[in-house]
Tab-separated table of C-alpha atoms in Angstrom:
chain	number	residue	atom	x	y	z
R	273	PRO	CA	-169.957	-222.434	84.841
R	274	ALA	CA	-167.622	-221.562	81.974
R	275	PRO	CA	-164.441	-219.560	81.416
R	276	THR	CA	-165.360	-216.219	79.879
R	277	PHE	CA	-163.536	-213.234	78.453
R	278	GLN	CA	-165.522	-210.001	78.360
R	279	PHE	CA	-164.800	-206.537	77.023
R	280	PRO	CA	-165.854	-203.741	77.590
R	281	GLY	CA	-165.286	-203.932	81.289
R	282	THR	CA	-164.237	-201.973	84.348
R	283	GLU	CA	-161.176	-201.712	86.530
R	284	GLY	CA	-161.714	-201.151	90.224
R	285	GLU	CA	-162.227	-200.587	92.964
R	286	ARG	CA	-158.621	-199.386	93.143
R	287	THR	CA	-157.130	-197.918	89.993
R	288	TYR	CA	-154.690	-195.178	89.077
R	289	ILE	CA	-156.390	-194.447	85.747
R	290	CYS	CA	-158.606	-191.660	87.149
R	291	GLY	CA	-156.280	-190.440	89.882
R	292	ALA	CA	-154.598	-191.914	92.920
R	293	SER	CA	-156.773	-194.571	94.471
R	294	VAL	CA	-155.701	-193.448	97.951
R	295	GLN	CA	-158.033	-190.478	97.423
R	296	GLY	CA	-161.001	-192.836	97.488
R	297	ASN	CA	-162.328	-195.750	95.529
R	298	ARG	CA	-161.856	-195.093	91.836
R	299	TRP	CA	-163.273	-197.050	88.917
R	300	ALA	CA	-162.017	-196.937	85.340
R	301	TYR	CA	-164.677	-197.644	82.725
R	302	ARG	CA	-163.720	-199.014	79.345
R	303	SER	CA	-165.827	-199.237	76.207
R	304	HIS	CA	-165.530	-199.724	72.466
R	305	PRO	CA	-165.149	-196.522	70.455
R	306	VAL	CA	-168.436	-195.547	68.817
R	307	ARG	CA	-167.077	-195.155	65.318
R	308	ALA	CA	-168.277	-196.445	61.968
R	309	GLY	CA	-166.232	-199.357	60.717
R	310	PHE	CA	-164.440	-199.972	64.012
R	311	SER	CA	-163.836	-203.581	64.998
R	312	GLN	CA	-161.623	-205.543	67.360
R	313	ARG	CA	-160.567	-209.162	67.515
R	314	TYR	CA	-159.347	-211.065	70.563
R	315	ARG	CA	-157.844	-214.459	71.186
R	316	LEU	CA	-157.994	-216.164	74.555
R	317	LEU	CA	-155.345	-218.734	75.467
R	318	LEU	CA	-156.183	-221.248	78.188
R	319	GLN	CA	-153.126	-223.189	79.303
R	320	LEU	CA	-153.478	-225.959	81.876
R	321	SER	CA	-150.355	-227.085	83.683
R	322	ARG	CA	-149.023	-228.275	87.022
R	323	THR	CA	-145.988	-226.685	88.656
R	324	PRO	CA	-144.091	-227.402	91.875
R	325	ASP	CA	-144.463	-223.852	93.215
R	326	PHE	CA	-145.755	-220.359	92.480
R	327	PRO	CA	-142.509	-218.958	90.975
R	328	ALA	CA	-142.463	-221.801	88.462
R	329	ALA	CA	-146.079	-221.046	87.515
R	330	VAL	CA	-145.301	-217.368	86.937
R	331	ARG	CA	-142.192	-218.214	84.930
R	332	GLY	CA	-144.080	-220.667	82.749
R	333	ALA	CA	-146.942	-218.222	82.149
R	334	TRP	CA	-144.869	-215.307	80.915
R	335	ARG	CA	-142.587	-217.498	78.837
R	336	ALA	CA	-145.579	-219.095	77.119
R	337	VAL	CA	-146.983	-215.675	76.193
R	338	TYR	CA	-143.556	-214.416	75.121
R	339	ASP	CA	-143.077	-217.375	72.802
R	340	LEU	CA	-146.575	-216.899	71.403
R	341	GLN	CA	-146.067	-213.199	70.719
R	342	ASP	CA	-142.474	-213.665	69.464
R	343	PRO	CA	-141.625	-209.947	69.743
R	344	PRO	CA	-138.904	-208.690	67.410
R	345	VAL	CA	-135.482	-207.728	68.733
R	346	ILE	CA	-134.977	-204.041	67.987
R	347	PRO	CA	-131.302	-203.002	67.964
R	348	CYS	CA	-130.492	-199.777	69.775
R	349	ASP	CA	-127.436	-197.915	70.996
R	350	LEU	CA	-127.536	-198.874	74.680
R	351	ALA	CA	-124.466	-196.774	75.448
R	352	LYS	CA	-126.304	-193.689	74.189
R	353	VAL	CA	-129.404	-194.653	76.173
R	354	TYR	CA	-127.232	-194.818	79.305
R	355	ARG	CA	-125.520	-191.484	78.581
R	356	ASP	CA	-128.831	-189.756	77.958
R	357	GLY	CA	-130.272	-191.252	81.142
R	358	MET	CA	-127.362	-189.981	83.195
R	359	ALA	CA	-127.645	-186.549	81.579
R	360	LEU	CA	-131.312	-186.442	82.580
R	361	LEU	CA	-130.490	-187.359	86.186
R	362	ALA	CA	-127.747	-184.738	86.318
R	363	ALA	CA	-130.146	-182.112	84.964
R	364	ASP	CA	-133.035	-182.936	87.300
R	365	ILE	CA	-131.277	-183.796	90.576
R	366	HIS	CA	-130.556	-180.338	91.905
R	367	GLU	CA	-131.875	-177.738	94.329
R	368	TYR	CA	-135.615	-177.288	94.733
R	369	HIS	CA	-136.579	-174.488	97.152
R	370	GLY	CA	-133.166	-174.846	98.766
R	371	VAL	CA	-133.190	-178.648	99.036
R	372	ILE	CA	-131.095	-180.923	96.799
R	373	SER	CA	-133.593	-183.586	95.791
R	374	VAL	CA	-134.770	-186.122	93.210
R	375	PRO	CA	-138.148	-184.927	91.878
R	376	PHE	CA	-141.030	-187.369	91.642
R	377	ALA	CA	-142.194	-186.619	88.098
R	378	ALA	CA	-141.220	-184.933	84.852
R	379	VAL	CA	-143.187	-184.780	81.621
R	380	VAL	CA	-142.176	-186.103	78.230
R	381	PRO	CA	-140.890	-185.245	75.747
R	382	GLY	CA	-139.682	-181.947	77.197
R	383	GLY	CA	-138.574	-183.254	80.585
R	384	GLU	CA	-140.015	-180.396	82.634
R	385	VAL	CA	-140.319	-181.269	86.329
R	386	VAL	CA	-143.980	-181.213	87.396
R	387	ASP	CA	-143.771	-182.729	90.901
R	388	THR	CA	-140.938	-181.861	93.281
R	389	SER	CA	-141.982	-184.287	96.013
R	390	SER	CA	-139.567	-187.171	96.492
R	391	GLN	CA	-140.208	-190.881	97.058
R	392	MET	CA	-137.283	-193.111	98.014
R	393	GLY	CA	-138.138	-196.084	95.792
R	394	PHE	CA	-140.726	-197.823	93.600
R	395	VAL	CA	-142.162	-195.087	91.327
R	396	GLY	CA	-140.087	-192.229	92.742
R	397	GLN	CA	-136.749	-194.132	92.775
R	398	ALA	CA	-134.953	-191.267	94.543
R	399	LEU	CA	-132.202	-193.314	96.190
R	400	PRO	CA	-131.543	-195.705	93.270
R	401	ALA	CA	-131.410	-192.686	90.936
R	402	ALA	CA	-128.967	-190.895	93.240
R	403	ALA	CA	-126.776	-193.999	93.364
R	404	LEU	CA	-126.673	-194.257	89.573
R	405	LEU	CA	-125.821	-190.571	89.240
R	406	LEU	CA	-123.153	-190.935	91.926
R	407	GLN	CA	-121.492	-193.846	90.151
R	408	ASN	CA	-121.484	-192.165	86.752
R	409	SER	CA	-120.313	-188.830	88.140
R	410	LEU	CA	-117.392	-190.398	90.000
R	411	GLU	CA	-116.381	-192.203	86.825
R	412	THR	CA	-116.616	-189.060	84.673
R	413	GLY	CA	-115.256	-186.546	87.187
R	414	ASP	CA	-118.472	-184.513	87.521
R	415	ALA	CA	-117.877	-183.048	90.982
R	416	ASP	CA	-121.147	-181.079	91.120
R	417	SER	CA	-123.264	-184.159	90.419
R	418	VAL	CA	-121.261	-186.184	92.952
R	419	SER	CA	-122.081	-183.544	95.558
R	420	HIS	CA	-125.766	-183.501	94.621
R	421	ALA	CA	-126.070	-187.290	94.751
R	422	CYS	CA	-124.343	-187.433	98.137
R	423	GLU	CA	-126.672	-184.780	99.547
R	424	VAL	CA	-129.673	-186.837	98.451
R	425	VAL	CA	-128.422	-189.970	100.220
R	426	ASP	CA	-127.424	-187.936	103.284
R	427	PHE	CA	-130.908	-186.455	103.565
R	428	TRP	CA	-132.626	-189.826	103.561
R	429	ALA	CA	-130.070	-191.472	105.851
R	430	HIS	CA	-130.290	-188.718	108.459
R	431	ASN	CA	-134.006	-187.920	108.377
R	432	CYS	CA	-136.324	-190.687	107.238
R	433	VAL	CA	-136.054	-193.410	109.897
R	434	THR	CA	-138.737	-193.417	112.611
R	435	PRO	CA	-138.010	-194.430	116.237
R	436	ALA	CA	-139.472	-197.846	115.393
R	437	GLY	CA	-136.843	-198.314	112.680
R	438	VAL	CA	-139.276	-197.973	109.775
R	439	PRO	CA	-138.250	-195.560	107.006
R	440	ARG	CA	-140.622	-192.817	105.952
R	441	THR	CA	-140.639	-192.926	102.196
R	442	TRP	CA	-142.143	-189.739	100.735
R	443	TYR	CA	-141.691	-186.028	101.462
R	444	ASP	CA	-142.785	-182.675	100.058
R	445	ILE	CA	-140.653	-179.561	99.648
R	446	HIS	CA	-142.404	-176.258	100.395
R	447	PRO	CA	-141.559	-172.890	98.796
R	448	ASP	CA	-139.994	-171.694	102.059
R	449	GLY	CA	-137.568	-174.649	102.040
R	450	ARG	CA	-139.360	-176.773	104.646
R	451	THR	CA	-139.670	-180.490	104.053
R	452	THR	CA	-142.624	-182.387	105.472
R	453	TRP	CA	-143.247	-186.110	105.431
R	454	ARG	CA	-146.430	-187.357	103.854
R	455	ASP	CA	-148.959	-189.270	105.909
R	456	TYR	CA	-148.105	-192.328	103.864
R	457	HIS	CA	-147.557	-195.814	105.200
R	458	THR	CA	-144.348	-197.712	104.518
R	459	PHE	CA	-144.848	-200.148	101.648
R	460	LEU	CA	-142.073	-202.718	101.362
R	461	ARG	CA	-141.910	-202.273	97.583
R	462	VAL	CA	-140.991	-198.608	98.164
R	463	ALA	CA	-138.689	-199.075	101.148
R	464	CYS	CA	-136.736	-202.021	99.736
R	465	ASP	CA	-136.090	-200.191	96.466
R	466	GLY	CA	-134.905	-197.165	98.395
R	467	LEU	CA	-132.576	-198.986	100.750
R	468	ASP	CA	-131.176	-201.030	97.875
R	469	GLY	CA	-130.271	-197.702	96.280
R	470	ALA	CA	-128.662	-196.484	99.505
R	471	LEU	CA	-126.596	-199.667	99.740
R	472	HIS	CA	-125.538	-199.257	96.110
R	473	ALA	CA	-124.471	-195.677	96.845
R	474	TRP	CA	-122.416	-196.798	99.855
R	475	ASP	CA	-120.725	-199.506	97.781
R	476	VAL	CA	-119.939	-197.055	94.975
R	477	MET	CA	-118.261	-194.658	97.404
R	478	ARG	CA	-116.336	-197.481	99.083
R	479	ARG	CA	-114.999	-198.659	95.726
R	480	HIS	CA	-113.805	-195.121	95.070
R	481	GLY	CA	-111.960	-194.973	98.385
R	482	GLN	CA	-114.537	-192.946	100.311
R	483	ASP	CA	-116.275	-194.648	103.211
R	484	ARG	CA	-119.718	-193.470	104.309
R	485	PRO	CA	-120.400	-195.499	107.468
R	486	GLU	CA	-123.616	-193.589	108.180
R	487	TRP	CA	-125.073	-194.824	104.879
R	488	LEU	CA	-124.256	-198.416	105.748
R	489	ALA	CA	-125.717	-197.946	109.238
R	490	PHE	CA	-128.899	-196.633	107.600
R	491	CYS	CA	-129.152	-199.821	105.532
R	492	ARG	CA	-128.343	-202.087	108.469
R	493	ARG	CA	-131.015	-200.495	110.626
R	494	TYR	CA	-133.616	-201.264	107.986
R	495	GLY	CA	-132.271	-204.794	107.677
R	496	ASP	CA	-132.548	-205.257	111.431
R	497	TRP	CA	-136.140	-204.054	111.307
R	498	LEU	CA	-136.926	-206.494	108.485
R	499	VAL	CA	-135.593	-209.383	110.559
R	500	GLY	CA	-137.908	-208.435	113.408
R	501	ALA	CA	-140.920	-207.819	111.153
R	502	GLN	CA	-140.802	-211.186	109.416
R	503	SER	CA	-143.723	-213.501	110.181
R	504	ALA	CA	-143.245	-217.000	111.534
R	505	ASP	CA	-143.928	-218.480	108.090
R	506	GLY	CA	-141.221	-216.295	106.532
R	507	SER	CA	-143.623	-213.836	104.913
R	508	TYR	CA	-144.001	-210.073	105.217
R	509	ALA	CA	-146.980	-207.747	105.116
R	510	ARG	CA	-147.338	-205.468	102.127
R	511	GLU	CA	-147.724	-202.317	104.198
R	512	TYR	CA	-146.707	-201.106	107.672
R	513	ASP	CA	-147.528	-198.031	109.720
R	514	LEU	CA	-144.759	-195.790	111.024
R	515	ASP	CA	-144.693	-197.731	114.291
R	516	GLY	CA	-143.776	-200.849	112.338
R	517	GLN	CA	-147.152	-202.561	112.694
R	518	PRO	CA	-148.699	-204.407	109.724
R	519	VAL	CA	-151.510	-202.516	108.009
R	520	ASN	CA	-152.150	-204.692	104.989
R	521	PRO	CA	-151.205	-208.363	105.444
R	522	ALA	CA	-151.615	-209.165	101.743
């Protein structure tokens, strides 16, 4: 046996390279370009160490690579980055087929919306995005964007929680204005992002003298469900069905 590093290679059996892996097993195949004069060089670093726990191992691994790469610090106008980001949210969080919503995807560089479905967290980031827009709009006096952001949080708070207490995390908007929930399990990485955004939105409103108890109740209900879903060893499953039962224990 020997440590090896091989390229070309494949990525599978779950990959997003060739489309969503939930549509079936997908493999991504990689190869060297067939071009005269093309060459590539690789270096493989093997670092042996002992750490007290997994977080320390992860921390040591990325810091070692960071120090090895020594990436340059590139100055940029972070205030302008923030302003442009807020302008994008204000432009894209509006009415789609009669529903105020945060769209799932827009293309670059033009920014045209190409997917009007909405996912509460993780990739979609609907609730965290609404919270950021809400905070900026309250600070700048943009009443229309405040209203839009509040409608987004209201929609999720009033509609997404199942009887089991698990939030549904992704919906589609139809041309006739109907919204339907996707047959999509609740992944903690999506739900926790979303509820963190809802809690941020509640806190922003509270600090501006406007209480939204229904938003806080929405967050507390998810927190109560998390307490009940926790395993005896303190861990959680990656994925739950809409009845709150573990689907993927990884």
